Tab-separated table of C-alpha atoms in Angstrom:
chain	number	residue	atom	x	y	z
A	174	MET	CA	139.073	111.667	88.949
A	175	THR	CA	139.215	114.896	86.800
A	176	GLU	CA	138.023	116.881	89.618
A	177	THR	CA	140.600	115.487	92.039
A	178	THR	CA	143.463	116.040	89.451
A	179	GLU	CA	142.432	119.598	89.137
A	180	LYS	CA	142.531	120.310	92.854
A	181	LYS	CA	145.973	118.637	93.153
A	182	ASP	CA	147.250	121.108	90.485
A	183	LEU	CA	145.675	124.077	92.372
A	184	VAL	CA	147.480	123.064	95.462
A	185	GLN	CA	150.783	122.642	93.936
A	186	GLU	CA	150.726	126.056	92.342
A	187	ASP	CA	149.694	127.654	95.682
A	188	VAL	CA	152.746	126.129	97.377
A	189	GLN	CA	155.160	127.189	94.771
A	190	ALA	CA	153.582	130.696	94.674
A	191	GLU	CA	153.899	130.938	98.657
A	192	ASN	CA	157.716	131.129	98.664
A	193	GLU	CA	157.653	134.765	97.225
A	194	LYS	CA	155.020	136.133	99.498
A	195	THR	CA	155.078	138.330	102.471
A	196	THR	CA	153.549	137.228	105.921
A	197	GLU	CA	150.433	139.201	105.234
A	198	GLU	CA	150.117	137.666	101.884
A	199	THR	CA	150.625	134.312	103.525
A	200	ALA	CA	147.715	134.899	105.762
A	201	VAL	CA	145.499	135.597	102.766
A	202	GLU	CA	146.780	132.524	101.375
A	203	GLU	CA	145.970	130.563	104.628
A	204	GLN	CA	142.275	131.571	103.942
A	205	VAL	CA	142.322	130.037	100.516
A	206	GLU	CA	144.037	126.968	101.862
A	207	LEU	CA	141.453	126.603	104.440
A	208	THR	CA	138.761	127.083	102.104
A	209	ILE	CA	140.275	124.075	99.927
A	210	GLU	CA	140.174	122.051	103.079
A	211	GLU	CA	136.687	123.163	103.759
A	212	GLN	CA	135.730	122.078	100.408
A	213	TYR	CA	137.214	118.599	101.143
A	214	GLU	CA	135.488	118.580	104.491
A	215	ALA	CA	132.156	119.594	102.723
A	216	ARG	CA	132.481	117.151	100.093
A	217	ILE	CA	133.326	114.291	102.788
A	218	ALA	CA	130.221	115.437	104.827
A	219	GLU	CA	128.296	115.478	101.767
A	220	LEU	CA	129.260	111.823	101.089
A	221	GLN	CA	128.720	110.920	104.530
A	222	ALA	CA	125.365	112.065	104.659
A	223	LYS	CA	124.539	110.339	101.304
A	224	LEU	CA	125.981	107.049	102.624
A	225	GLU	CA	123.858	107.366	105.789
A	226	ASP	CA	120.800	108.037	103.770
A	227	GLU	CA	121.653	105.149	101.322
A	228	GLU	CA	122.043	102.856	104.322
A	229	ASN	CA	118.671	104.040	105.919
A	230	ARG	CA	117.001	103.597	102.504
A	231	HIS	CA	118.379	99.906	102.407
A	232	LEU	CA	117.197	99.363	105.889
A	233	ARG	CA	113.580	100.523	105.153
A	234	LEU	CA	113.625	98.583	101.839
A	235	ARG	CA	114.959	95.365	103.829
A	236	ALA	CA	111.985	95.909	106.525
A	237	ASP	CA	109.392	96.194	103.714
A	238	PHE	CA	110.862	93.048	101.924
A	239	ASP	CA	110.819	91.164	105.236
A	240	ASN	CA	107.074	92.539	106.046
A	241	MET	CA	106.019	91.437	102.485
A	242	ARG	CA	107.624	88.186	102.641
A	243	ARG	CA	105.751	87.296	106.070
A	244	ARG	CA	102.459	88.772	104.802
A	245	SER	CA	102.624	86.637	101.610
A	246	GLN	CA	103.583	83.619	103.552
A	247	LEU	CA	100.275	84.266	105.823
A	248	ASP	CA	98.177	85.002	102.792
A	249	ARG	CA	99.360	81.733	101.337
A	250	GLU	CA	98.668	79.719	104.449
A	251	ALA	CA	95.077	81.257	104.695
A	252	ALA	CA	94.451	80.788	101.059
A	253	GLU	CA	95.771	77.057	101.326
A	254	LYS	CA	93.621	76.499	104.531
A	255	TYR	CA	90.404	77.557	103.064
A	256	ARG	CA	90.983	76.771	99.382
A	257	ALA	CA	87.941	74.620	99.076
A	258	GLN	CA	85.603	77.113	100.546
A	259	LYS	CA	83.860	78.205	97.386
A	260	LEU	CA	83.119	74.638	96.244
A	261	LEU	CA	82.201	73.201	99.602
A	262	SER	CA	79.700	76.093	99.852
A	263	ASP	CA	78.186	75.179	96.654
A	264	LEU	CA	77.986	71.697	97.861
A	265	LEU	CA	76.085	72.153	100.931
A	266	PRO	CA	72.578	72.531	99.168
A	267	VAL	CA	73.821	69.251	97.246
A	268	LEU	CA	74.267	67.596	100.557
A	269	ASP	CA	70.760	68.834	101.673
A	270	ASN	CA	69.143	67.691	98.549
A	271	PHE	CA	70.714	64.282	98.614
A	272	GLU	CA	69.709	63.815	102.344
A	273	ARG	CA	66.320	64.938	101.336
A	274	ALA	CA	66.065	62.297	98.548
A	275	LEU	CA	67.439	59.385	100.714
A	276	GLN	CA	64.553	60.185	103.413
A	277	VAL	CA	62.124	58.273	101.098
A	278	GLU	CA	60.935	55.031	102.700
A	279	ALA	CA	61.552	52.497	99.873
A	280	THR	CA	58.928	49.605	100.008
A	281	SER	CA	59.788	47.380	96.972
A	282	GLU	CA	63.089	45.408	96.896
A	283	GLU	CA	64.031	47.290	93.694
A	284	ALA	CA	63.536	50.591	95.235
A	285	THR	CA	65.522	49.531	98.433
A	286	SER	CA	68.214	48.269	96.413
A	287	ILE	CA	68.569	51.385	94.426
A	288	VAL	CA	68.319	53.558	97.736
A	289	LYS	CA	71.229	51.279	99.202
A	290	GLY	CA	73.547	52.008	96.153
A	291	ILE	CA	72.806	55.827	96.261
A	292	GLU	CA	73.557	55.841	100.134
A	293	MET	CA	77.221	54.670	99.246
A	294	VAL	CA	77.501	57.454	96.795
A	295	TYR	CA	76.214	59.924	99.517
A	296	ARG	CA	78.724	58.427	101.880
A	297	SER	CA	81.710	58.799	99.625
A	298	LEU	CA	80.670	62.486	98.760
A	299	VAL	CA	80.649	63.218	102.428
A	300	GLU	CA	84.017	61.724	103.050
A	301	ALA	CA	85.346	63.624	100.232
A	302	THR	CA	84.216	66.846	101.926
A	303	GLU	CA	85.483	65.842	105.286
A	304	LYS	CA	88.948	65.341	103.733
A	305	GLU	CA	88.850	69.001	102.933
A	306	GLY	CA	87.863	70.055	106.336
A	307	LEU	CA	84.108	70.308	106.128
A	308	GLN	CA	82.500	69.266	109.384
A	309	VAL	CA	78.749	69.135	110.555
A	310	ILE	CA	78.210	71.510	113.531
A	311	LYS	CA	76.775	69.613	116.700
A	312	ALA	CA	73.478	70.795	117.610
A	313	GLU	CA	70.735	68.597	119.137
A	314	GLY	CA	71.065	68.628	122.950
A	315	GLU	CA	74.075	71.026	122.955
A	316	ALA	CA	73.685	74.568	124.658
A	317	PHE	CA	72.577	77.218	122.107
A	318	ASP	CA	75.567	78.988	120.650
A	319	PRO	CA	75.137	82.047	118.366
A	320	ASN	CA	78.409	81.463	116.816
A	321	PHE	CA	77.456	78.326	115.546
A	322	HIS	CA	73.623	78.230	115.828
A	323	GLN	CA	70.728	80.123	114.273
A	324	ALA	CA	67.629	80.121	116.472
A	325	VAL	CA	64.415	80.087	114.182
A	326	MET	CA	61.968	78.874	116.846
A	327	GLN	CA	61.502	78.204	120.319
A	328	GLU	CA	59.677	75.101	121.902
A	329	GLN	CA	59.037	73.911	125.387
A	330	ASP	CA	60.458	70.717	126.951
A	331	SER	CA	60.282	70.854	130.810
A	332	GLU	CA	62.380	67.825	131.187
A	333	LYS	CA	65.294	69.675	129.305
A	334	GLU	CA	67.322	72.734	130.554
A	335	ALA	CA	66.397	76.262	129.034
A	336	GLY	CA	68.680	77.259	126.192
A	337	VAL	CA	69.328	73.873	125.105
A	338	ILE	CA	68.676	72.850	121.408
A	339	LEU	CA	65.743	70.654	120.836
A	340	ARG	CA	65.679	70.134	117.119
A	341	GLU	CA	68.100	70.706	114.184
A	342	LEU	CA	66.045	72.136	111.269
A	343	GLN	CA	68.827	72.506	108.826
A	344	LYS	CA	72.418	71.125	109.295
A	345	GLY	CA	75.193	73.651	109.746
A	346	TYR	CA	78.690	73.218	108.688
A	347	ILE	CA	82.097	74.507	109.657
A	348	LEU	CA	85.272	74.539	107.301
A	349	LYS	CA	88.003	73.841	109.902
A	350	ASP	CA	87.622	76.801	112.173
A	351	ARG	CA	85.341	78.930	109.864
A	352	VAL	CA	81.526	78.606	109.902
A	353	LEU	CA	80.207	78.170	106.398
A	354	ARG	CA	76.553	78.032	107.472
A	355	PRO	CA	75.171	77.973	110.918
A	356	THR	CA	73.009	75.170	112.145
A	357	MET	CA	69.118	76.259	112.128
A	358	VAL	CA	67.532	75.267	115.388
A	359	SER	CA	64.729	75.217	117.881
A	360	VAL	CA	65.795	76.173	121.359
A	361	ASN	CA	64.045	75.166	124.551
A	362	GLU	CA	62.514	78.143	126.470
B	223	MET	CA	134.597	116.944	113.680
B	224	THR	CA	137.533	116.407	116.238
B	225	GLU	CA	139.430	115.082	113.091
B	226	THR	CA	138.647	117.968	110.806
B	227	THR	CA	139.655	120.465	113.653
B	228	GLU	CA	143.047	118.493	113.963
B	229	LYS	CA	143.837	118.554	110.236
B	230	LYS	CA	143.187	122.229	110.120
B	231	ASP	CA	145.432	122.964	112.950
B	232	LEU	CA	148.251	120.768	111.155
B	233	VAL	CA	147.918	122.787	107.982
B	234	GLN	CA	148.093	126.186	109.622
B	235	GLU	CA	151.303	125.253	111.301
B	236	ASP	CA	152.929	123.888	107.970
B	237	VAL	CA	152.083	127.270	106.264
B	238	GLN	CA	153.580	129.317	108.841
B	239	ALA	CA	156.621	127.203	108.909
B	240	GLU	CA	157.229	127.502	105.256
B	241	ASN	CA	158.274	131.296	105.518
B	242	GLU	CA	161.545	130.085	106.827
B	243	LYS	CA	162.248	127.183	104.611
B	244	THR	CA	164.725	126.723	101.672
B	245	THR	CA	163.296	125.730	98.234
B	246	GLU	CA	164.572	122.153	99.061
B	247	GLU	CA	162.825	122.240	102.393
B	248	THR	CA	159.628	123.476	100.468
B	249	ALA	CA	159.711	120.524	98.114
B	250	VAL	CA	159.642	118.222	101.153
B	251	GLU	CA	157.039	120.270	102.719
B	252	GLU	CA	154.893	119.887	99.326
B	253	GLN	CA	155.204	116.092	99.946
B	254	VAL	CA	153.530	116.515	103.344
B	255	GLU	CA	151.049	118.823	101.922
B	256	LEU	CA	150.014	116.322	99.113
B	257	THR	CA	149.942	113.712	101.633
B	258	ILE	CA	147.149	115.359	103.601
B	259	GLU	CA	145.498	116.050	100.241
B	260	GLU	CA	145.883	112.490	99.276
B	261	GLN	CA	144.572	111.518	102.712
B	262	TYR	CA	141.587	113.611	101.740
B	263	GLU	CA	141.299	112.166	98.305
B	264	ALA	CA	141.547	108.556	99.711
B	265	ARG	CA	138.791	109.433	102.295
B	266	ILE	CA	136.724	110.657	99.513
B	267	ALA	CA	137.484	107.693	97.217
B	268	GLU	CA	136.686	105.174	100.001
B	269	LEU	CA	133.193	106.993	100.758
B	270	GLN	CA	132.529	107.036	97.078
B	271	ALA	CA	133.145	103.290	96.733
B	272	LYS	CA	131.090	102.547	100.033
B	273	LEU	CA	128.176	104.889	98.340
B	274	GLU	CA	128.543	102.955	95.132
B	275	ASP	CA	128.571	99.502	97.081
B	276	GLU	CA	125.422	100.713	99.058
B	277	GLU	CA	123.735	101.855	95.997
B	278	ASN	CA	124.486	98.563	94.208
B	279	ARG	CA	123.389	96.672	97.309
B	280	HIS	CA	120.065	98.589	97.312
B	281	LEU	CA	119.516	97.982	93.523
B	282	ARG	CA	119.970	94.109	94.099
B	283	LEU	CA	117.704	94.159	96.934
B	284	ARG	CA	115.022	96.016	95.106
B	285	ALA	CA	115.460	93.735	92.251
B	286	ASP	CA	115.011	90.828	94.658
B	287	PHE	CA	111.926	92.663	96.069
B	288	ASP	CA	110.229	92.947	92.741
B	289	ASN	CA	111.038	89.371	91.829
B	290	MET	CA	109.430	88.077	94.957
B	291	ARG	CA	106.429	90.359	94.638
B	292	ARG	CA	105.932	89.077	91.107
B	293	ARG	CA	106.563	85.295	91.927
B	294	SER	CA	104.194	85.679	94.796
B	295	GLN	CA	101.567	87.238	92.751
B	296	LEU	CA	101.894	84.530	90.252
B	297	ASP	CA	101.902	81.863	93.093
B	298	ARG	CA	98.791	83.409	94.427
B	299	GLU	CA	97.110	83.239	90.917
B	300	ALA	CA	98.000	79.751	90.488
B	301	ALA	CA	96.727	78.748	93.939
B	302	GLU	CA	93.546	80.712	93.286
B	303	LYS	CA	93.053	79.174	89.916
B	304	TYR	CA	93.597	75.507	91.003
B	305	ARG	CA	92.344	76.134	94.806
B	306	ALA	CA	89.609	73.300	94.268
B	307	GLN	CA	91.967	70.617	92.552
B	308	LYS	CA	92.184	68.354	95.625
B	309	LEU	CA	88.686	68.314	96.417
B	310	LEU	CA	87.741	67.961	92.746
B	311	SER	CA	90.069	65.042	92.333
B	312	ASP	CA	88.375	63.418	95.433
B	313	LEU	CA	85.059	63.986	93.855
B	314	LEU	CA	85.810	62.164	90.483
B	315	PRO	CA	85.168	58.554	91.949
B	316	VAL	CA	82.049	60.081	93.622
B	317	LEU	CA	80.790	61.240	90.231
B	318	ASP	CA	81.860	57.820	88.776
B	319	ASN	CA	79.800	55.956	91.412
B	320	PHE	CA	76.855	58.283	90.959
B	321	GLU	CA	76.703	57.646	87.351
B	322	ARG	CA	76.926	53.790	87.669
B	323	ALA	CA	74.115	53.980	90.508
B	324	LEU	CA	71.971	55.928	88.212
B	325	GLN	CA	72.517	53.367	85.118
B	326	VAL	CA	69.865	51.112	86.941
B	327	GLU	CA	66.775	50.573	84.766
B	328	ALA	CA	64.153	51.280	87.102
B	329	THR	CA	60.868	49.314	86.284
B	330	SER	CA	58.631	50.121	89.181
B	331	GLU	CA	56.891	53.541	89.816
B	332	GLU	CA	58.493	53.817	93.115
B	333	ALA	CA	62.036	53.077	91.919
B	334	THR	CA	61.425	55.442	88.791
B	335	SER	CA	60.580	58.187	91.151
B	336	ILE	CA	63.400	57.705	93.493
B	337	VAL	CA	65.853	57.722	90.507
B	338	LYS	CA	64.558	60.996	89.128
B	339	GLY	CA	64.922	62.691	92.703
B	340	ILE	CA	68.582	61.371	92.558
B	341	GLU	CA	69.195	62.460	89.207
B	342	MET	CA	68.356	66.127	90.250
B	343	VAL	CA	71.019	65.614	93.108
B	344	TYR	CA	73.517	64.653	90.581
B	345	ARG	CA	72.658	67.480	88.169
B	346	SER	CA	73.297	69.830	91.201
B	347	LEU	CA	76.697	68.120	92.082
B	348	VAL	CA	77.880	68.480	88.501
B	349	GLU	CA	76.942	72.138	88.318
B	350	ALA	CA	78.695	72.783	91.497
B	351	THR	CA	81.848	71.192	90.128
B	352	GLU	CA	81.422	72.958	86.770
B	353	LYS	CA	81.248	76.369	88.640
B	354	GLU	CA	84.879	75.622	89.911
B	355	GLY	CA	86.159	74.796	86.497
B	356	LEU	CA	85.698	71.058	86.091
B	357	GLN	CA	84.981	69.806	82.636
B	358	VAL	CA	84.480	66.590	80.911
B	359	ILE	CA	87.008	65.851	78.180
B	360	LYS	CA	85.478	65.213	74.772
B	361	ALA	CA	86.275	61.774	73.635
B	362	GLU	CA	84.012	59.644	71.536
B	363	GLY	CA	84.428	60.503	67.713
B	364	GLU	CA	87.432	62.933	68.473
B	365	ALA	CA	90.830	62.096	67.310
B	366	PHE	CA	93.072	60.314	70.082
B	367	ASP	CA	95.160	62.822	71.816
B	368	PRO	CA	97.705	61.640	74.213
B	369	ASN	CA	97.298	64.912	76.255
B	370	PHE	CA	93.895	64.131	77.196
B	371	HIS	CA	93.172	60.522	76.326
B	372	GLN	CA	94.638	57.245	77.495
B	373	ALA	CA	94.172	54.199	75.066
B	374	VAL	CA	93.610	51.016	76.878
B	375	MET	CA	92.499	49.142	73.872
B	376	GLN	CA	92.123	49.138	70.167
B	377	GLU	CA	89.061	48.166	68.075
B	378	GLN	CA	88.392	48.181	64.431
B	379	ASP	CA	85.612	50.028	62.606
B	380	SER	CA	86.310	50.347	58.973
B	381	GLU	CA	83.567	53.034	58.421
B	382	LYS	CA	85.680	55.418	60.813
B	383	GLU	CA	89.039	56.781	60.536
B	384	ALA	CA	92.027	55.286	62.033
B	385	GLY	CA	93.101	57.000	65.187
B	386	VAL	CA	89.542	58.000	66.167
B	387	ILE	CA	88.150	57.314	69.534
B	388	LEU	CA	85.439	54.695	69.369
B	389	ARG	CA	84.397	54.350	72.839
B	390	GLU	CA	84.719	56.181	75.992
B	391	LEU	CA	85.424	53.579	78.916
B	392	GLN	CA	85.986	56.073	81.782
B	393	LYS	CA	85.192	59.762	81.781
B	394	GLY	CA	88.101	62.088	81.926
B	395	TYR	CA	88.193	65.428	83.625
B	396	ILE	CA	90.196	68.808	83.201
B	397	LEU	CA	90.211	71.610	85.892
B	398	LYS	CA	90.414	74.573	83.596
B	399	ASP	CA	93.542	73.976	81.505
B	400	ARG	CA	94.952	71.157	83.588
B	401	VAL	CA	94.077	67.541	82.969
B	402	LEU	CA	92.916	65.960	86.406
B	403	ARG	CA	92.381	62.538	84.685
B	404	PRO	CA	92.639	61.629	81.108
B	405	THR	CA	89.665	59.822	79.465
B	406	MET	CA	90.245	56.096	79.227
B	407	VAL	CA	89.357	55.170	75.576
B	408	SER	CA	89.227	52.692	72.727
B	409	VAL	CA	90.842	53.750	69.667
B	410	ASN	CA	90.235	52.773	66.065
B	411	GLU	CA	93.209	50.757	64.326
């Protein structure tokens, strides 16, 4: 505001002074007048450039903002989808051991009853993991697929097609669409 | 640029015309001159206001951006910290049933051997949950704390302080600093 007032005073003085000037002097005065105009124009051009810069800066920040929002949304979804991965991975050997322990052939009534009780616990453990998206990979009788199966040996069964999985040696698991552990298999030659 | 050129032409004509004018006429001319100045000033003020708006808009967006980044960082940390909460909650009844099944008193050698094998599986299950931050809430002998314990009955033991937990009726669990299930207890009167 101070700058503006100063400029106005300058102009008024110029105009008053002009009345006593010759044509030649007036031509010089025109120069000064134009310089002030030019100063205004320069000031306006400067402000317009700043405004444009500022608008571009805003657009860039807005784009960054939208990108970050989108990215953090995707991150959140992925984190949510595979949230139980660590614990489920740690539970795979527990499931293995559980299955091994339950393979005993109980002979006495007491042992049979204990195994039955424990089998129910095993079922409830499997159900809890299934609710979080854990699934056993199909293997026996399926065509060998390196994305899901790991061939640890080959066997020969002339009645079955080549490349078919003959035996499952260790269960494999997927969490939703992600392989946590491939099935260890024997494949038909 | 076209606008600028037009204004300059206008000013030049004014200056040339002034040489033939009376003082009174010049005063009128001053008005016109000031009007152009005022137009410039108005344009500059308008641009400055726009620039200020734009800068404020940018500051607000920047603040929103920083807030969102901070919030999404906190969300991510919380999601990460409690990622296994759902599965762990589902595993609590599995642990309950497991413990109940293991409470049988095996008499035969066969049954004892089976129970021992299963106990190892139970230990490995507990370890997997502990690695994710699951912990049993301390109860028996502790002072009753409604943040962690749920009193389901009162008993009397004159040898112990009032408000002390006498028995744990169902185990309670915390996940890191969050109570998943309070311990069900009997409290000394």
